[in-house]
PDB file of C-alpha atoms in Angstrom:
ATOM      1  CA  MET A   1      -8.151  -2.750  -9.704  1.00  0.00           C
ATOM      2  CA  ASP A   2     -10.809  -2.302  -6.530  1.00  0.00           C
ATOM      3  CA  TYR A   3     -10.176  -0.110  -3.692  1.00  0.00           C
ATOM      4  CA  LYS A   4     -12.817   1.005  -0.672  1.00  0.00           C
ATOM      5  CA  GLN A   5     -11.841   4.393   0.451  1.00  0.00           C
ATOM      6  CA  VAL A   6     -11.233   5.225   4.384  1.00  0.00           C
ATOM      7  CA  ASP A   7     -10.957   8.661   4.320  1.00  0.00           C
ATOM      8  CA  SER A   8     -10.556  11.734   2.208  1.00  0.00           C
ATOM      9  CA  ALA A   9      -6.954  11.062   1.253  1.00  0.00           C
ATOM     10  CA  VAL A  10      -6.848   6.886   1.968  1.00  0.00           C
ATOM     11  CA  SER A  11      -8.100   4.329   0.300  1.00  0.00           C
ATOM     12  CA  VAL A  12      -6.816   0.116   0.106  1.00  0.00           C
ATOM     13  CA  ALA A  13      -6.954  -2.598  -2.030  1.00  0.00           C
ATOM     14  CA  GLY A  14      -5.751  -5.988  -3.005  1.00  0.00           C
ATOM     15  CA  GLN A  15      -2.564  -7.186  -4.313  1.00  0.00           C
ATOM     16  CA  ILE A  16      -1.897  -4.747  -7.422  1.00  0.00           C
ATOM     17  CA  SER A  17       0.317  -5.171 -10.517  1.00  0.00           C
ATOM     18  CA  ALA A  18       2.312  -2.709 -12.449  1.00  0.00           C
ATOM     19  CA  SER A  19      -0.185  -3.009 -15.185  1.00  0.00           C
ATOM     20  CA  ASP A  20      -2.654  -1.496 -12.559  1.00  0.00           C
ATOM     21  CA  ILE A  21      -0.486   1.608 -12.164  1.00  0.00           C
ATOM     22  CA  GLY A  22      -1.766   3.356 -15.145  1.00  0.00           C
ATOM     23  CA  LYS A  23      -5.383   3.266 -13.454  1.00  0.00           C
ATOM     24  CA  ILE A  24      -4.110   3.811  -9.846  1.00  0.00           C
ATOM     25  CA  ALA A  25      -2.804   7.236 -11.713  1.00  0.00           C
ATOM     26  CA  ALA A  26      -6.201   8.010 -13.735  1.00  0.00           C
ATOM     27  CA  ALA A  27      -7.353   7.445 -10.386  1.00  0.00           C
ATOM     28  CA  GLY A  28      -5.803  10.748  -9.159  1.00  0.00           C
ATOM     29  CA  PHE A  29      -3.907   9.092  -7.115  1.00  0.00           C
ATOM     30  CA  LYS A  30      -0.076  10.241  -6.451  1.00  0.00           C
ATOM     31  CA  SER A  31       1.487   7.848  -3.851  1.00  0.00           C
ATOM     32  CA  VAL A  32       1.263   4.115  -3.569  1.00  0.00           C
ATOM     33  CA  ILE A  33       2.097   2.219   0.083  1.00  0.00           C
ATOM     34  CA  CYS A  34       2.712  -1.588  -0.175  1.00  0.00           C
ATOM     35  CA  ASN A  35       2.220  -3.736   3.406  1.00  0.00           C
ATOM     36  CA  ARG A  36       2.710  -6.960   1.671  1.00  0.00           C
ATOM     37  CA  PRO A  37       5.579  -8.786   1.954  1.00  0.00           C
ATOM     38  CA  ASP A  38       7.448  -9.911  -1.477  1.00  0.00           C
ATOM     39  CA  ASN A  39       7.252 -13.834  -1.535  1.00  0.00           C
ATOM     40  CA  GLU A  40       4.230 -14.023   0.460  1.00  0.00           C
ATOM     41  CA  GLY A  41       2.257 -15.687  -2.511  1.00  0.00           C
ATOM     42  CA  TRP A  42       3.665 -17.337  -5.622  1.00  0.00           C
ATOM     43  CA  ASP A  43       1.583 -15.626  -8.296  1.00  0.00           C
ATOM     44  CA  GLN A  44       2.380 -11.587  -6.182  1.00  0.00           C
ATOM     45  CA  PRO A  45       5.073  -9.409  -8.380  1.00  0.00           C
ATOM     46  CA  PRO A  46       7.722  -7.864  -6.595  1.00  0.00           C
ATOM     47  CA  PHE A  47       7.267  -4.658  -4.986  1.00  0.00           C
ATOM     48  CA  ALA A  48      10.578  -3.409  -7.472  1.00  0.00           C
ATOM     49  CA  GLU A  49       8.340  -4.034 -10.302  1.00  0.00           C
ATOM     50  CA  ILE A  50       5.401  -2.010  -9.124  1.00  0.00           C
ATOM     51  CA  GLU A  51       7.907   0.867  -7.895  1.00  0.00           C
ATOM     52  CA  ALA A  52       9.356   0.711 -11.429  1.00  0.00           C
ATOM     53  CA  ALA A  53       6.171   1.472 -12.947  1.00  0.00           C
ATOM     54  CA  ALA A  54       5.090   3.718 -10.288  1.00  0.00           C
ATOM     55  CA  ASN A  55       8.315   5.557 -10.717  1.00  0.00           C
ATOM     56  CA  VAL A  56       7.875   5.745 -14.910  1.00  0.00           C
ATOM     57  CA  ALA A  57       4.325   7.545 -13.918  1.00  0.00           C
ATOM     58  CA  GLY A  58       5.338  10.580 -11.455  1.00  0.00           C
ATOM     59  CA  ILE A  59       3.567   8.157  -8.260  1.00  0.00           C
ATOM     60  CA  ALA A  60       5.730   7.935  -4.756  1.00  0.00           C
ATOM     61  CA  THR A  61       5.965   4.707  -3.720  1.00  0.00           C
ATOM     62  CA  ARG A  62       6.870   3.114   0.056  1.00  0.00           C
ATOM     63  CA  TYR A  63       7.418  -0.364   1.286  1.00  0.00           C
ATOM     64  CA  ILE A  64       5.975  -0.529   4.763  1.00  0.00           C
ATOM     65  CA  PRO A  65       5.689  -4.813   4.790  1.00  0.00           C
ATOM     66  CA  VAL A  66       3.789  -6.718   7.362  1.00  0.00           C
ATOM     67  CA  THR A  67       4.159  -9.942   8.066  1.00  0.00           C
ATOM     68  CA  PRO A  68       1.434 -11.039  10.041  1.00  0.00           C
ATOM     69  CA  GLY A  69       2.340 -12.781  13.643  1.00  0.00           C
ATOM     70  CA  LYS A  70       6.382 -11.310  12.694  1.00  0.00           C
ATOM     71  CA  THR A  71       5.346  -7.328  12.591  1.00  0.00           C
ATOM     72  CA  ASP A  72       5.303  -5.543  15.124  1.00  0.00           C
ATOM     73  CA  PRO A  73       1.935  -3.879  14.586  1.00  0.00           C
ATOM     74  CA  ALA A  74       2.657  -0.837  16.667  1.00  0.00           C
ATOM     75  CA  ALA A  75       5.593  -0.272  14.477  1.00  0.00           C
ATOM     76  CA  ALA A  76       4.291  -0.783  11.567  1.00  0.00           C
ATOM     77  CA  ALA A  77       1.296   1.764  11.824  1.00  0.00           C
ATOM     78  CA  ALA A  78       4.065   4.699  13.397  1.00  0.00           C
ATOM     79  CA  GLU A  79       5.556   4.037  10.129  1.00  0.00           C
ATOM     80  CA  PHE A  80       2.503   4.283   7.897  1.00  0.00           C
ATOM     81  CA  LYS A  81       1.668   7.344  10.191  1.00  0.00           C
ATOM     82  CA  SER A  82       4.889   9.002   9.226  1.00  0.00           C
ATOM     83  CA  ALA A  83       4.501   7.975   5.340  1.00  0.00           C
ATOM     84  CA  LEU A  84       1.075   9.508   5.030  1.00  0.00           C
ATOM     85  CA  ALA A  85       2.477  12.583   6.797  1.00  0.00           C
ATOM     86  CA  GLU A  86       5.362  12.461   4.200  1.00  0.00           C
ATOM     87  CA  LEU A  87       3.731  11.118   0.826  1.00  0.00           C
ATOM     88  CA  PRO A  88       1.811  13.285  -1.461  1.00  0.00           C
ATOM     89  CA  LYS A  89      -2.072  13.026  -1.749  1.00  0.00           C
ATOM     90  CA  PRO A  90      -4.669  10.846  -2.163  1.00  0.00           C
ATOM     91  CA  VAL A  91      -2.456   7.694  -1.679  1.00  0.00           C
ATOM     92  CA  LEU A  92      -3.326   4.116  -1.829  1.00  0.00           C
ATOM     93  CA  ALA A  93      -2.337   1.577   0.260  1.00  0.00           C
ATOM     94  CA  TYR A  94      -2.432  -2.082  -0.659  1.00  0.00           C
ATOM     95  CA  CYS A  95      -1.423  -5.917   0.337  1.00  0.00           C
ATOM     96  CA  ARG A  96      -3.069  -9.091  -0.510  1.00  0.00           C
ATOM     97  CA  SER A  97      -6.607  -8.724   0.735  1.00  0.00           C
ATOM     98  CA  GLY A  98      -6.481  -4.801   1.803  1.00  0.00           C
ATOM     99  CA  ALA A  99      -7.001  -5.977   5.294  1.00  0.00           C
ATOM    100  CA  ARG A 100      -3.856  -4.893   6.844  1.00  0.00           C
ATOM    101  CA  SER A 101      -3.480  -1.885   4.814  1.00  0.00           C
ATOM    102  CA  THR A 102      -7.001  -0.876   6.732  1.00  0.00           C
ATOM    103  CA  MET A 103      -5.322  -2.269   9.664  1.00  0.00           C
ATOM    104  CA  LEU A 104      -2.503   0.399   9.574  1.00  0.00           C
ATOM    105  CA  TRP A 105      -4.560   3.643   8.747  1.00  0.00           C
ATOM    106  CA  GLN A 106      -7.164   2.223  11.722  1.00  0.00           C
ATOM    107  CA  MET A 107      -4.371   2.338  14.226  1.00  0.00           C
ATOM    108  CA  SER A 108      -2.290   5.121  12.615  1.00  0.00           C
ATOM    109  CA  GLN A 109      -5.187   7.291  13.125  1.00  0.00           C
ATOM    110  CA  SER A 110      -5.317   6.879  17.342  1.00  0.00           C
TER     111      SER A 110
END
């Protein structure tokens, strides 16, 4: 699993799986934010599966799905900002490639 740190408390990644949760915990992450809607891709695990593994590992989760062209970016960024204020740090946000999570982080900073 590859991730990119965008600031001292937030990193972004492409799609993760439940089997990645152990590595995520070992890397020190305390929270995971999913920005990918369920059923976007045939090979994508449902958020509930990742959330269940995260709960076992003691990692907080938040589901803020962003569907390009359908989700209001400003509303999603506000929800992302709120999640960052509430969740334990550091946080790993993910989507298909990491681009949506990076965009939400950037928007949440303004």
